[in-house]
């Protein structure tokens, strides 16, 4: 089953509760945490995730675009994240492994994320314990960028690794997803589609979520 995960990065932060209720027909709620260091943008922290948790029962898919994420796993887990994804480029492999271990101890689902520069094979050391792999289809940092076709190969390779070592693991894509690009990423093997501007720039938000589902 294909899942849609609207990204609140494109929501109106002054009306966050309203904009979260507007995407309640989706499967996951994607929350982008940026530190101004790993990426050149600053968004929200754990206290906002905590407030979001109080106003929705949705599955909170929290994408950590922060340096040395192991420092914050427990904080975001306690704030109410359902799943945390850490970037493989954000720390040394031993500290990424440590971050995943802490996620397990905190009872949140575990994911690793890949910038476009990173090869799919980088997930191999962790694959057996992951609940999800996130392949970026834009350079992380901002919403509304153009989809990178060159990432279709990485999606295919990640799907092949998942099929071989951990078929239950989900494969999420993030960046430039629209009714035009959704069929391409699904054909390449993605099953969770993040969409920020394609959902929130629409006058009819639940219609935009349905348009993504109908495009595949
Ligand atoms: C970008 C974020 C994305 C962003 C996607 O770094 O990780 O989740 O919100 O936005 P769109 O769908 O507009 O490309
Ligand atoms: Zn994201």
mmCIF file of C-alpha atoms and ligand atoms in Angstrom:
data_model
loop_
_atom_site.group_PDB
_atom_site.id
_atom_site.type_symbol
_atom_site.label_atom_id
_atom_site.label_comp_id
_atom_site.label_asym_id
_atom_site.label_seq_id
_atom_site.Cartn_x
_atom_site.Cartn_y
_atom_site.Cartn_z
ATOM 1 C CA UNK A 1 0.000 0.000 0.000
ATOM 2 C CA UNK A 2 1.276 3.474 -0.908
ATOM 3 C CA UNK A 3 1.260 5.966 1.958
ATOM 4 C CA UNK A 4 1.115 9.761 1.721
ATOM 5 C CA UNK A 5 2.979 11.873 4.275
ATOM 6 C CA UNK A 6 2.217 15.611 3.997
ATOM 7 C CA UNK A 7 5.112 17.777 5.160
ATOM 8 C CA UNK A 8 4.093 20.560 7.530
ATOM 9 C CA UNK A 9 7.099 22.560 6.356
ATOM 10 C CA UNK A 10 4.697 24.036 3.788
ATOM 11 C CA UNK A 11 1.914 24.634 6.341
ATOM 12 C CA UNK A 12 1.072 27.992 7.918
ATOM 13 C CA UNK A 13 2.957 27.788 11.239
ATOM 14 C CA UNK A 14 0.621 30.368 12.774
ATOM 15 C CA UNK A 15 -2.257 27.976 12.049
ATOM 16 C CA UNK A 16 -0.521 24.678 12.551
ATOM 17 C CA UNK A 17 -3.363 22.855 14.292
ATOM 18 C CA UNK A 18 -5.784 23.837 11.520
ATOM 19 C CA UNK A 19 -3.287 22.775 8.828
ATOM 20 C CA UNK A 20 -2.675 19.431 10.562
ATOM 21 C CA UNK A 21 -6.417 18.704 10.745
ATOM 22 C CA UNK A 22 -6.643 19.511 7.023
ATOM 23 C CA UNK A 23 -4.368 16.560 6.145
ATOM 24 C CA UNK A 24 -6.084 14.017 8.392
ATOM 25 C CA UNK A 25 -6.951 11.833 5.363
ATOM 26 C CA UNK A 26 -3.218 11.184 4.855
ATOM 27 C CA UNK A 27 -1.283 8.249 6.338
ATOM 28 C CA UNK A 28 1.638 9.920 8.122
ATOM 29 C CA UNK A 29 2.437 13.493 9.170
ATOM 30 C CA UNK A 30 5.976 14.446 8.103
ATOM 31 C CA UNK A 31 7.746 16.868 10.452
ATOM 32 C CA UNK A 32 10.983 18.507 9.258
ATOM 33 C CA UNK A 33 13.443 19.419 11.997
ATOM 34 C CA UNK A 34 16.346 21.587 10.759
ATOM 35 C CA UNK A 35 19.208 23.001 12.816
ATOM 36 C CA UNK A 36 20.779 25.638 10.554
ATOM 37 C CA UNK A 37 23.971 23.575 10.591
ATOM 38 C CA UNK A 38 23.359 20.247 8.853
ATOM 39 C CA UNK A 39 21.147 22.233 6.484
ATOM 40 C CA UNK A 40 21.090 26.009 5.931
ATOM 41 C CA UNK A 41 17.611 26.459 7.398
ATOM 42 C CA UNK A 42 16.107 26.414 10.895
ATOM 43 C CA UNK A 43 12.609 25.082 11.509
ATOM 44 C CA UNK A 44 11.159 23.568 14.632
ATOM 45 C CA UNK A 45 12.322 21.836 17.796
ATOM 46 C CA UNK A 46 11.029 19.238 20.238
ATOM 47 C CA UNK A 47 8.626 21.576 22.034
ATOM 48 C CA UNK A 48 6.694 22.092 18.796
ATOM 49 C CA UNK A 49 6.629 18.312 18.211
ATOM 50 C CA UNK A 50 5.179 17.981 21.710
ATOM 51 C CA UNK A 51 2.429 20.485 20.897
ATOM 52 C CA UNK A 52 1.704 18.708 17.609
ATOM 53 C CA UNK A 53 1.404 15.410 19.486
ATOM 54 C CA UNK A 54 -1.269 16.964 21.723
ATOM 55 C CA UNK A 55 -3.419 17.998 18.766
ATOM 56 C CA UNK A 56 -3.284 14.871 16.584
ATOM 57 C CA UNK A 57 -3.220 11.093 16.861
ATOM 58 C CA UNK A 58 -1.516 10.806 13.451
ATOM 59 C CA UNK A 59 1.698 8.834 12.974
ATOM 60 C CA UNK A 60 4.455 11.452 13.404
ATOM 61 C CA UNK A 61 7.278 10.826 10.930
ATOM 62 C CA UNK A 62 10.010 13.138 12.249
ATOM 63 C CA UNK A 63 12.837 13.887 9.808
ATOM 64 C CA UNK A 64 15.881 15.081 11.741
ATOM 65 C CA UNK A 65 18.107 17.255 9.560
ATOM 66 C CA UNK A 66 20.498 17.975 12.399
ATOM 67 C CA UNK A 67 24.179 17.362 13.127
ATOM 68 C CA UNK A 68 25.024 14.608 15.618
ATOM 69 C CA UNK A 69 21.389 13.541 16.047
ATOM 70 C CA UNK A 70 22.199 11.012 18.794
ATOM 71 C CA UNK A 71 22.122 13.989 21.198
ATOM 72 C CA UNK A 72 18.400 14.524 20.612
ATOM 73 C CA UNK A 73 16.833 11.102 20.047
ATOM 74 C CA UNK A 74 15.443 10.727 23.549
ATOM 75 C CA UNK A 75 14.093 14.293 23.550
ATOM 76 C CA UNK A 76 12.180 13.849 20.283
ATOM 77 C CA UNK A 77 10.956 10.393 21.323
ATOM 78 C CA UNK A 78 9.580 11.825 24.563
ATOM 79 C CA UNK A 79 8.011 14.701 22.622
ATOM 80 C CA UNK A 80 5.830 12.143 20.839
ATOM 81 C CA UNK A 81 7.536 11.159 17.574
ATOM 82 C CA UNK A 82 6.330 7.824 16.163
ATOM 83 C CA UNK A 83 9.409 7.444 13.947
ATOM 84 C CA UNK A 84 12.721 9.282 13.812
ATOM 85 C CA UNK A 85 14.990 9.447 10.793
ATOM 86 C CA UNK A 86 18.640 10.405 11.118
ATOM 87 C CA UNK A 87 20.870 11.368 8.212
ATOM 88 C CA UNK A 88 23.786 9.040 7.538
ATOM 89 C CA UNK A 89 25.920 12.100 6.704
ATOM 90 C CA UNK A 90 25.236 13.722 10.094
ATOM 91 C CA UNK A 91 27.707 11.714 12.214
ATOM 92 C CA UNK A 92 30.220 8.846 12.292
ATOM 93 C CA UNK A 93 28.778 5.366 11.657
ATOM 94 C CA UNK A 94 29.251 4.304 15.287
ATOM 95 C CA UNK A 95 27.200 7.291 16.470
ATOM 96 C CA UNK A 96 24.478 6.585 13.884
ATOM 97 C CA UNK A 97 24.339 3.032 15.254
ATOM 98 C CA UNK A 98 24.090 4.496 18.749
ATOM 99 C CA UNK A 99 21.229 6.787 17.671
ATOM 100 C CA UNK A 100 19.328 3.758 16.309
ATOM 101 C CA UNK A 101 19.945 1.885 19.554
ATOM 102 C CA UNK A 102 18.504 4.756 21.597
ATOM 103 C CA UNK A 103 15.444 4.840 19.302
ATOM 104 C CA UNK A 104 14.906 1.154 20.110
ATOM 105 C CA UNK A 105 15.219 1.828 23.847
ATOM 106 C CA UNK A 106 12.718 4.701 23.563
ATOM 107 C CA UNK A 107 10.217 2.623 21.582
ATOM 108 C CA UNK A 108 10.162 4.760 18.440
ATOM 109 C CA UNK A 109 10.477 3.420 14.907
ATOM 110 C CA UNK A 110 13.886 3.718 13.299
ATOM 111 C CA UNK A 111 14.883 5.238 9.980
ATOM 112 C CA UNK A 112 17.971 6.495 8.223
ATOM 113 C CA UNK A 113 17.924 9.226 5.578
ATOM 114 C CA UNK A 114 20.217 9.740 2.582
ATOM 115 C CA UNK A 115 21.172 13.002 0.928
ATOM 116 C CA UNK A 116 21.330 12.789 -2.882
ATOM 117 C CA UNK A 117 25.145 12.441 -2.737
ATOM 118 C CA UNK A 118 24.949 9.256 -0.639
ATOM 119 C CA UNK A 119 24.859 5.820 -2.274
ATOM 120 C CA UNK A 120 22.069 3.379 -1.415
ATOM 121 C CA UNK A 121 24.689 0.877 -0.226
ATOM 122 C CA UNK A 122 25.324 3.139 2.801
ATOM 123 C CA UNK A 123 22.217 1.606 4.425
ATOM 124 C CA UNK A 124 23.748 -1.894 4.437
ATOM 125 C CA UNK A 125 25.248 -1.795 7.964
ATOM 126 C CA UNK A 126 21.848 -0.891 9.466
ATOM 127 C CA UNK A 127 19.251 -2.428 7.154
ATOM 128 C CA UNK A 128 18.160 -5.354 9.290
ATOM 129 C CA UNK A 129 17.022 -3.165 12.187
ATOM 130 C CA UNK A 130 15.355 -0.371 10.200
ATOM 131 C CA UNK A 131 11.633 0.347 9.912
ATOM 132 C CA UNK A 132 12.155 2.826 7.083
ATOM 133 C CA UNK A 133 14.752 4.220 4.686
ATOM 134 C CA UNK A 134 14.335 7.807 3.484
ATOM 135 C CA UNK A 135 15.815 8.688 0.108
ATOM 136 C CA UNK A 136 15.944 12.450 -0.493
ATOM 137 C CA UNK A 137 14.863 13.475 -3.969
ATOM 138 C CA UNK A 138 16.035 17.074 -3.446
ATOM 139 C CA UNK A 139 18.920 18.542 -1.465
ATOM 140 C CA UNK A 140 17.494 18.790 2.095
ATOM 141 C CA UNK A 141 16.767 22.228 3.528
ATOM 142 C CA UNK A 142 13.793 23.753 1.753
ATOM 143 C CA UNK A 143 10.361 22.901 0.394
ATOM 144 C CA UNK A 144 9.271 23.603 -3.153
ATOM 145 C CA UNK A 145 12.402 22.408 -4.980
ATOM 146 C CA UNK A 146 12.444 20.411 -8.220
ATOM 147 C CA UNK A 147 12.523 16.630 -8.104
ATOM 148 C CA UNK A 148 15.935 15.126 -8.979
ATOM 149 C CA UNK A 149 15.394 12.389 -11.598
ATOM 150 C CA UNK A 150 18.894 11.125 -10.876
ATOM 151 C CA UNK A 151 17.566 9.791 -7.538
ATOM 152 C CA UNK A 152 15.390 7.188 -9.253
ATOM 153 C CA UNK A 153 18.427 4.891 -9.458
ATOM 154 C CA UNK A 154 19.106 5.291 -5.725
ATOM 155 C CA UNK A 155 15.452 4.447 -4.992
ATOM 156 C CA UNK A 156 15.711 1.299 -7.138
ATOM 157 C CA UNK A 157 18.942 0.243 -5.434
ATOM 158 C CA UNK A 158 17.529 0.898 -1.956
ATOM 159 C CA UNK A 159 14.420 -1.156 -2.829
ATOM 160 C CA UNK A 160 16.642 -4.037 -3.959
ATOM 161 C CA UNK A 161 18.601 -3.975 -0.664
ATOM 162 C CA UNK A 162 15.328 -3.834 1.318
ATOM 163 C CA UNK A 163 13.857 -6.736 -0.679
ATOM 164 C CA UNK A 164 16.933 -8.827 0.054
ATOM 165 C CA UNK A 165 17.577 -8.074 3.726
ATOM 166 C CA UNK A 166 14.427 -6.630 5.323
ATOM 167 C CA UNK A 167 11.272 -6.723 3.165
ATOM 168 C CA UNK A 168 9.111 -5.186 5.918
ATOM 169 C CA UNK A 169 11.178 -1.977 5.863
ATOM 170 C CA UNK A 170 9.400 0.982 4.237
ATOM 171 C CA UNK A 171 10.999 3.150 1.555
ATOM 172 C CA UNK A 172 10.149 6.833 1.757
ATOM 173 C CA UNK A 173 10.976 9.587 -0.731
ATOM 174 C CA UNK A 174 11.046 13.291 0.071
ATOM 175 C CA UNK A 175 11.318 16.321 -2.183
ATOM 176 C CA UNK A 176 9.539 17.480 -5.314
ATOM 177 C CA UNK A 177 6.794 14.847 -5.109
ATOM 178 C CA UNK A 178 3.689 15.751 -7.156
ATOM 179 C CA UNK A 179 1.109 13.837 -9.222
ATOM 180 C CA UNK A 180 3.695 13.999 -12.026
ATOM 181 C CA UNK A 181 6.642 12.495 -10.112
ATOM 182 C CA UNK A 182 4.699 10.149 -7.788
ATOM 183 C CA UNK A 183 4.232 7.377 -10.407
ATOM 184 C CA UNK A 184 7.979 7.465 -11.174
ATOM 185 C CA UNK A 185 9.066 6.961 -7.554
ATOM 186 C CA UNK A 186 6.453 4.268 -6.952
ATOM 187 C CA UNK A 187 7.587 2.436 -10.066
ATOM 188 C CA UNK A 188 11.170 2.649 -8.729
ATOM 189 C CA UNK A 189 10.071 1.064 -5.424
ATOM 190 C CA UNK A 190 9.049 3.819 -2.991
ATOM 191 C CA UNK A 191 5.994 3.188 -0.804
ATOM 192 C CA UNK A 192 5.855 6.314 1.416
ATOM 193 C CA UNK A 193 5.640 9.678 -0.380
ATOM 194 C CA UNK A 194 6.328 12.944 1.416
ATOM 195 C CA UNK A 195 4.668 15.959 -0.182
ATOM 196 C CA UNK A 196 4.853 19.517 1.121
ATOM 197 C CA UNK A 197 4.090 22.102 -1.527
ATOM 198 C CA UNK A 198 2.010 19.716 -3.677
ATOM 199 C CA UNK A 199 -0.419 19.351 -0.754
ATOM 200 C CA UNK A 200 -0.350 22.724 0.996
ATOM 201 C CA UNK A 201 -0.234 24.984 -2.047
ATOM 202 C CA UNK A 202 -3.603 23.587 -3.112
ATOM 203 C CA UNK A 203 -6.938 25.262 -2.359
ATOM 204 C CA UNK A 204 -8.359 21.781 -1.828
ATOM 205 C CA UNK A 205 -5.934 19.975 0.474
ATOM 206 C CA UNK A 206 -7.757 16.654 0.778
ATOM 207 C CA UNK A 207 -8.257 16.776 -2.993
ATOM 208 C CA UNK A 208 -4.490 17.207 -3.434
ATOM 209 C CA UNK A 209 -3.840 14.139 -1.247
ATOM 210 C CA UNK A 210 -6.360 12.172 -3.310
ATOM 211 C CA UNK A 211 -4.754 13.441 -6.546
ATOM 212 C CA UNK A 212 -1.439 11.948 -5.397
ATOM 213 C CA UNK A 213 -3.126 8.611 -4.658
ATOM 214 C CA UNK A 214 -4.939 8.664 -8.021
ATOM 215 C CA UNK A 215 -1.740 9.442 -9.944
ATOM 216 C CA UNK A 216 -0.303 5.986 -9.318
HETATM 217 C C1 LIG B 1 13.139 19.300 2.544
HETATM 218 C C2 LIG B 1 12.197 18.572 3.465
HETATM 219 C C3 LIG B 1 10.944 18.137 2.821
HETATM 220 C C4 LIG B 1 10.092 19.243 2.239
HETATM 221 C C5 LIG B 1 9.518 18.715 0.972
HETATM 222 O O1 LIG B 1 14.404 19.304 3.077
HETATM 223 O O2 LIG B 1 12.822 17.422 4.000
HETATM 224 O O3 LIG B 1 10.171 17.287 3.667
HETATM 225 O O4 LIG B 1 9.057 19.680 3.077
HETATM 226 O O5 LIG B 1 8.851 19.733 0.331
HETATM 227 P P1 LIG B 1 8.297 19.597 -1.180
HETATM 228 O O6 LIG B 1 7.337 18.443 -1.195
HETATM 229 O O7 LIG B 1 7.660 20.918 -1.401
HETATM 230 O O8 LIG B 1 9.485 19.342 -2.071
HETATM 231 ZN ZN1 LIG B 2 11.540 15.960 5.069
#
